Structure formats: structure tokens, C-alpha cells
Amino acid sequence: MDATRRAARGEQGTLCIGIAPTAPFNPFVPDSIRCFREANPRVCLVLHEGLSNDIVAQFNNDQMDVAFVRAPQIHADGVIVAPLQEEPLVVALPSHHRAARTKSKAVSLKSLANEQFIMIGPAGTGLHDETIAACHRAAFAPRLGQPAPRITSALGLVAAGLGIALVPSTMQSARMKGVAYLPLADASAKAFLGLAWRRDDPSPVLKKFLSLVRAMAKKRPRI
């Protein structure tokens, strides 16, 4: 009886949470998961890392309840995305790059038009599409370099001198030898962070999680 009541109140059960590979570097994501865990110790949290296309497949296969995503739209049946934050994009470039050596305070995206851009994930995923859009707003089409399946492999390619990458500003906490970060002068270059879930999901646990995360997002200042 007690277990049934706790489940009905969303205090007991299982919640499968998807997380975009760059999302954990934004403090909001681990903070919100930790707060929910502390408030609901009887709920089992199952975390899955995945790009937007991975998240879509898991939603369609009923393997996902909610996800922190970098794409403003998730093309899965009945899934909606609510924005949480936008954070500036910065450029990750080889530490021997001329812009890194000059220690510029900011660099314009247009000045990087001749660089090879390492794309994180395939087309249709958050940072890939954000990079293309930011370059188009700067009036050029990026020269696409070697694609990278995850952010760590992208930074490895940057360190090897194979190109540059646009990443969320909170990624600057990920230090890697051979990689330098510079802010962009382009104010419109932003990385999206949102929360995705099925509109008609009746789970009380999910409803509690959504309520907590959205309340935290209102109180948290934008980056």
C-alpha cells in the first residue's frame, strides 16, 4: 500500500534520462539531477548519453522518459522540447593557432571562414546545426572537416591541428592539452539547451522531474 501511494505521488519508480554529450558540462544539468535525486531517493535514475538522433531512437523505442538536448526540435512522435538556457558558443582551436597565440579577447566568426570546421555529430543534431547556422549568419558556408561522433573526439582532432570546432561556453572547463578556447564576437552564436519529453506521458515521476527542472531554470540566471 505504501509503495503504491509513493508511486502515485512520483516518489518511487524509475526515470530514464537522456543527456547530450556536452550537456553535463553545463552546471545546470548535473545540479538539477542531483537535486531531484536528493528529494526523491526512492526513484531509480537511469542515465543515457546520446546525440539528438540517438535520443529520437530511444524515445521511439520507449527507452527514454526525458532528455536534456541541444536541438530545439526532436523529431519523435509526441515529443516536445522546452527551452531551458542558451549559452554562448566559443571556438576551440589548436593552441598553436595564430588567434590563440595573440591571446585575443574575442574573435569574429567571419575571420575563421578559411578554417576547417570539425562537426560534432551528423546533420540534424544540435551542435552540428548550430555551427552551420552561426556561419551562415556570418555570411559564409563553413568548410567541413573531419566529422566527430562525440565532443571528446572533436577536441582530440582540434588538438591534432585538423581544424576548429564551435562548442558551448561551458565546455571551457574541459581542459585538453593542445586545445585553446576563445570567445566569439558574434553575439548571436548560441548553443541551445532544452528538455524533451512525451507530451502525453502520464508518469508521476516524470511530472515531478519536469516541475523541479523548470522551477530551477526560472531561478537560474542565464549564462
GROMACS .gro file of C-alpha atoms in nm:
model
  223
    1MET     CA    1   0.000   0.000   0.000
    2ASP     CA    2   0.277   0.244   0.094
    3ALA     CA    3   0.472   0.163  -0.224
    4THR     CA    4   0.162   0.218  -0.435
    5ARG     CA    5   0.097   0.556  -0.273
    6ARG     CA    6   0.460   0.661  -0.320
    7ALA     CA    7   0.446   0.560  -0.687
    8ALA     CA    8   0.125   0.759  -0.737
    9ARG     CA    9   0.295   1.064  -0.585
   10GLY     CA   10   0.601   1.020  -0.807
   11GLU     CA   11   0.823   0.936  -0.510
   12GLN     CA   12   0.909   0.586  -0.628
   13GLY     CA   13   0.979   0.432  -0.966
   14THR     CA   14   1.232   0.460  -1.248
   15LEU     CA   15   1.321   0.756  -1.468
   16CYS     CA   16   1.535   0.718  -1.782
   17ILE     CA   17   1.715   1.045  -1.858
   18GLY     CA   18   1.894   1.116  -2.184
   19ILE     CA   19   2.183   1.362  -2.184
   20ALA     CA   20   2.351   1.527  -2.484
   21PRO     CA   21   2.729   1.473  -2.466
   22THR     CA   22   2.808   1.841  -2.397
   23ALA     CA   23   2.518   1.894  -2.154
   24PRO     CA   24   2.691   1.766  -1.835
   25PHE     CA   25   2.950   2.046  -1.866
   26ASN     CA   26   2.670   2.297  -1.809
   27PRO     CA   27   2.634   2.302  -1.426
   28PHE     CA   28   2.258   2.330  -1.455
   29VAL     CA   29   2.225   1.971  -1.577
   30PRO     CA   30   2.412   1.783  -1.300
   31ASP     CA   31   2.271   2.024  -1.041
   32SER     CA   32   1.911   1.953  -1.139
   33ILE     CA   33   1.967   1.576  -1.148
   34ARG     CA   34   2.134   1.586  -0.807
   35CYS     CA   35   1.854   1.797  -0.655
   36PHE     CA   36   1.591   1.557  -0.785
   37ARG     CA   37   1.787   1.258  -0.654
   38GLU     CA   38   1.819   1.413  -0.310
   39ALA     CA   39   1.450   1.499  -0.296
   40ASN     CA   40   1.338   1.158  -0.428
   41PRO     CA   41   1.583   0.893  -0.306
   42ARG     CA   42   1.344   0.606  -0.388
   43VAL     CA   43   1.341   0.691  -0.761
   44CYS     CA   44   1.593   0.495  -0.968
   45LEU     CA   45   1.761   0.722  -1.223
   46VAL     CA   46   1.899   0.563  -1.542
   47LEU     CA   47   2.120   0.797  -1.745
   48HIS     CA   48   2.191   0.760  -2.119
   49GLU     CA   49   2.432   0.979  -2.316
   50GLY     CA   50   2.334   1.040  -2.677
   51LEU     CA   51   2.317   1.286  -2.964
   52SER     CA   52   1.979   1.401  -3.094
   53ASN     CA   53   1.945   1.108  -3.334
   54ASP     CA   54   2.020   0.863  -3.051
   55ILE     CA   55   1.760   1.033  -2.830
   56VAL     CA   56   1.499   1.012  -3.109
   57ALA     CA   57   1.557   0.638  -3.146
   58GLN     CA   58   1.526   0.582  -2.772
   59PHE     CA   59   1.205   0.783  -2.748
   60ASN     CA   60   1.058   0.590  -3.041
   61ASN     CA   61   1.157   0.260  -2.877
   62ASP     CA   62   1.007   0.360  -2.540
   63GLN     CA   63   1.353   0.359  -2.380
   64MET     CA   64   1.353   0.723  -2.275
   65ASP     CA   65   1.137   0.931  -2.041
   66VAL     CA   66   1.305   1.272  -2.060
   67ALA     CA   67   1.623   1.417  -2.208
   68PHE     CA   68   1.850   1.720  -2.187
   69VAL     CA   69   1.904   1.806  -2.553
   70ARG     CA   70   2.099   2.053  -2.764
   71ALA     CA   71   1.849   2.056  -3.052
   72PRO     CA   72   1.537   2.276  -3.027
   73GLN     CA   73   1.333   2.009  -3.206
   74ILE     CA   74   1.330   1.634  -3.155
   75HIS     CA   75   1.160   1.453  -3.441
   76ALA     CA   76   0.999   1.171  -3.246
   77ASP     CA   77   0.627   1.105  -3.219
   78GLY     CA   78   0.461   1.313  -2.948
   79VAL     CA   79   0.788   1.456  -2.810
   80ILE     CA   80   0.806   1.824  -2.722
   81VAL     CA   81   1.107   2.035  -2.628
   82ALA     CA   82   1.103   2.318  -2.374
   83PRO     CA   83   1.395   2.564  -2.376
   84LEU     CA   84   1.599   2.588  -2.057
   85GLN     CA   85   1.900   2.802  -2.142
   86GLU     CA   86   2.106   2.947  -2.422
   87GLU     CA   87   2.479   2.978  -2.375
   88PRO     CA   88   2.736   3.147  -2.598
   89LEU     CA   89   2.932   2.941  -2.845
   90VAL     CA   90   3.311   2.966  -2.821
   91VAL     CA   91   3.573   2.842  -3.066
   92ALA     CA   92   3.803   2.555  -2.973
   93LEU     CA   93   4.122   2.580  -3.173
   94PRO     CA   94   4.475   2.435  -3.165
   95SER     CA   95   4.688   2.607  -2.903
   96HIS     CA   96   4.946   2.692  -3.172
   97HIS     CA   97   4.682   2.870  -3.384
   98ARG     CA   98   4.766   3.234  -3.458
   99ALA     CA   99   4.449   3.358  -3.283
  100ALA     CA  100   4.535   3.160  -2.968
  101ARG     CA  101   4.893   3.293  -2.966
  102THR     CA  102   4.776   3.654  -2.984
  103LYS     CA  103   4.551   3.591  -2.682
  104SER     CA  104   4.268   3.791  -2.838
  105LYS     CA  105   3.977   3.872  -2.610
  106ALA     CA  106   3.732   3.765  -2.881
  107VAL     CA  107   3.746   3.653  -3.242
  108SER     CA  108   3.491   3.712  -3.514
  109LEU     CA  109   3.346   3.405  -3.680
  110LYS     CA  110   3.398   3.566  -4.022
  111SER     CA  111   3.774   3.573  -3.959
  112LEU     CA  112   3.765   3.192  -3.932
  113ALA     CA  113   3.594   3.138  -4.268
  114ASN     CA  114   3.901   2.969  -4.420
  115GLU     CA  115   3.939   2.719  -4.138
  116GLN     CA  116   3.828   2.356  -4.145
  117PHE     CA  117   3.531   2.312  -3.911
  118ILE     CA  118   3.514   1.985  -3.722
  119MET     CA  119   3.147   1.895  -3.697
  120ILE     CA  120   3.021   1.723  -3.385
  121GLY     CA  121   2.762   1.465  -3.482
  122PRO     CA  122   2.571   1.429  -3.810
  123ALA     CA  123   2.337   1.685  -3.966
  124GLY     CA  124   2.019   1.719  -3.764
  125THR     CA  125   2.196   1.712  -3.429
  126GLY     CA  126   2.225   2.018  -3.208
  127LEU     CA  127   2.582   2.146  -3.234
  128HIS     CA  128   2.619   2.045  -3.598
  129ASP     CA  129   2.319   2.255  -3.698
  130GLU     CA  130   2.411   2.542  -3.460
  131THR     CA  131   2.756   2.562  -3.622
  132ILE     CA  132   2.612   2.573  -3.974
  133ALA     CA  133   2.357   2.838  -3.873
  134ALA     CA  134   2.616   3.056  -3.697
  135CYS     CA  135   2.845   3.050  -4.001
  136HIS     CA  136   2.559   3.135  -4.237
  137ARG     CA  137   2.468   3.434  -4.017
  138ALA     CA  138   2.832   3.544  -4.051
  139ALA     CA  139   2.784   3.531  -4.431
  140PHE     CA  140   2.987   3.223  -4.520
  141ALA     CA  141   2.945   2.849  -4.559
  142PRO     CA  142   3.185   2.657  -4.335
  143ARG     CA  143   3.449   2.431  -4.486
  144LEU     CA  144   3.358   2.097  -4.334
  145GLY     CA  145   3.647   1.896  -4.196
  146GLN     CA  146   3.652   1.554  -4.040
  147PRO     CA  147   3.331   1.471  -3.851
  148ALA     CA  148   3.350   1.363  -3.488
  149PRO     CA  149   3.095   1.139  -3.315
  150ARG     CA  150   3.143   1.294  -2.970
  151ILE     CA  151   3.280   1.611  -2.815
  152THR     CA  152   3.590   1.438  -2.675
  153SER     CA  153   3.690   1.309  -3.018
  154ALA     CA  154   3.624   1.655  -3.166
  155LEU     CA  155   3.860   1.815  -2.916
  156GLY     CA  156   4.118   1.547  -2.993
  157LEU     CA  157   4.101   1.640  -3.362
  158VAL     CA  158   4.138   2.007  -3.270
  159ALA     CA  159   4.445   1.929  -3.058
  160ALA     CA  160   4.593   1.740  -3.353
  161GLY     CA  161   4.561   2.053  -3.566
  162LEU     CA  162   4.297   1.911  -3.801
  163GLY     CA  163   4.056   2.201  -3.760
  164ILE     CA  164   3.850   2.410  -3.520
  165ALA     CA  165   3.514   2.349  -3.353
  166LEU     CA  166   3.236   2.562  -3.211
  167VAL     CA  167   3.135   2.441  -2.865
  168PRO     CA  168   2.917   2.571  -2.578
  169SER     CA  169   3.100   2.811  -2.348
  170THR     CA  170   3.068   2.574  -2.050
  171MET     CA  171   3.292   2.330  -2.239
  172GLN     CA  172   3.586   2.550  -2.144
  173SER     CA  173   3.606   2.354  -1.820
  174ALA     CA  174   3.716   2.053  -2.029
  175ARG     CA  175   4.088   2.111  -2.046
  176MET     CA  176   4.283   1.918  -2.308
  177LYS     CA  177   4.648   1.964  -2.394
  178GLY     CA  178   4.682   2.136  -2.731
  179VAL     CA  179   4.337   2.299  -2.723
  180ALA     CA  180   4.266   2.666  -2.658
  181TYR     CA  181   3.928   2.838  -2.629
  182LEU     CA  182   3.840   3.188  -2.745
  183PRO     CA  183   3.506   3.372  -2.714
  184LEU     CA  184   3.327   3.476  -3.030
  185ALA     CA  185   3.249   3.837  -3.105
  186ASP     CA  186   2.927   3.717  -3.272
  187ALA     CA  187   2.658   3.765  -3.005
  188SER     CA  188   2.404   3.557  -3.198
  189ALA     CA  189   2.619   3.241  -3.186
  190LYS     CA  190   2.439   3.044  -2.917
  191ALA     CA  191   2.410   2.685  -2.802
  192PHE     CA  192   2.059   2.566  -2.712
  193LEU     CA  193   1.984   2.359  -2.403
  194GLY     CA  194   1.634   2.216  -2.366
  195LEU     CA  195   1.431   1.944  -2.203
  196ALA     CA  196   1.243   1.689  -2.416
  197TRP     CA  197   0.964   1.453  -2.311
  198ARG     CA  198   0.647   1.291  -2.445
  199ARG     CA  199   0.352   1.526  -2.424
  200ASP     CA  200   0.107   1.254  -2.315
  201ASP     CA  201   0.334   1.066  -2.072
  202PRO     CA  202   0.127   1.016  -1.752
  203SER     CA  203   0.423   0.918  -1.528
  204PRO     CA  204   0.403   1.090  -1.185
  205VAL     CA  205   0.783   1.059  -1.157
  206LEU     CA  206   0.829   1.242  -1.486
  207LYS     CA  207   0.589   1.516  -1.378
  208LYS     CA  208   0.786   1.570  -1.058
  209PHE     CA  209   1.112   1.586  -1.252
  210LEU     CA  210   0.971   1.835  -1.505
  211SER     CA  211   0.837   2.054  -1.227
  212LEU     CA  212   1.170   2.062  -1.046
  213VAL     CA  213   1.382   2.130  -1.355
  214ARG     CA  214   1.158   2.405  -1.487
  215ALA     CA  215   1.146   2.571  -1.145
  216MET     CA  216   1.526   2.563  -1.126
  217ALA     CA  217   1.554   2.706  -1.479
  218LYS     CA  218   1.343   3.008  -1.378
  219LYS     CA  219   1.567   3.080  -1.080
  220ARG     CA  220   1.900   3.015  -1.256
  221PRO     CA  221   2.045   3.323  -1.430
  222ARG     CA  222   2.118   3.285  -1.798
  223ILE     CA  223   2.482   3.217  -1.892
   0.00000   0.00000   0.00000
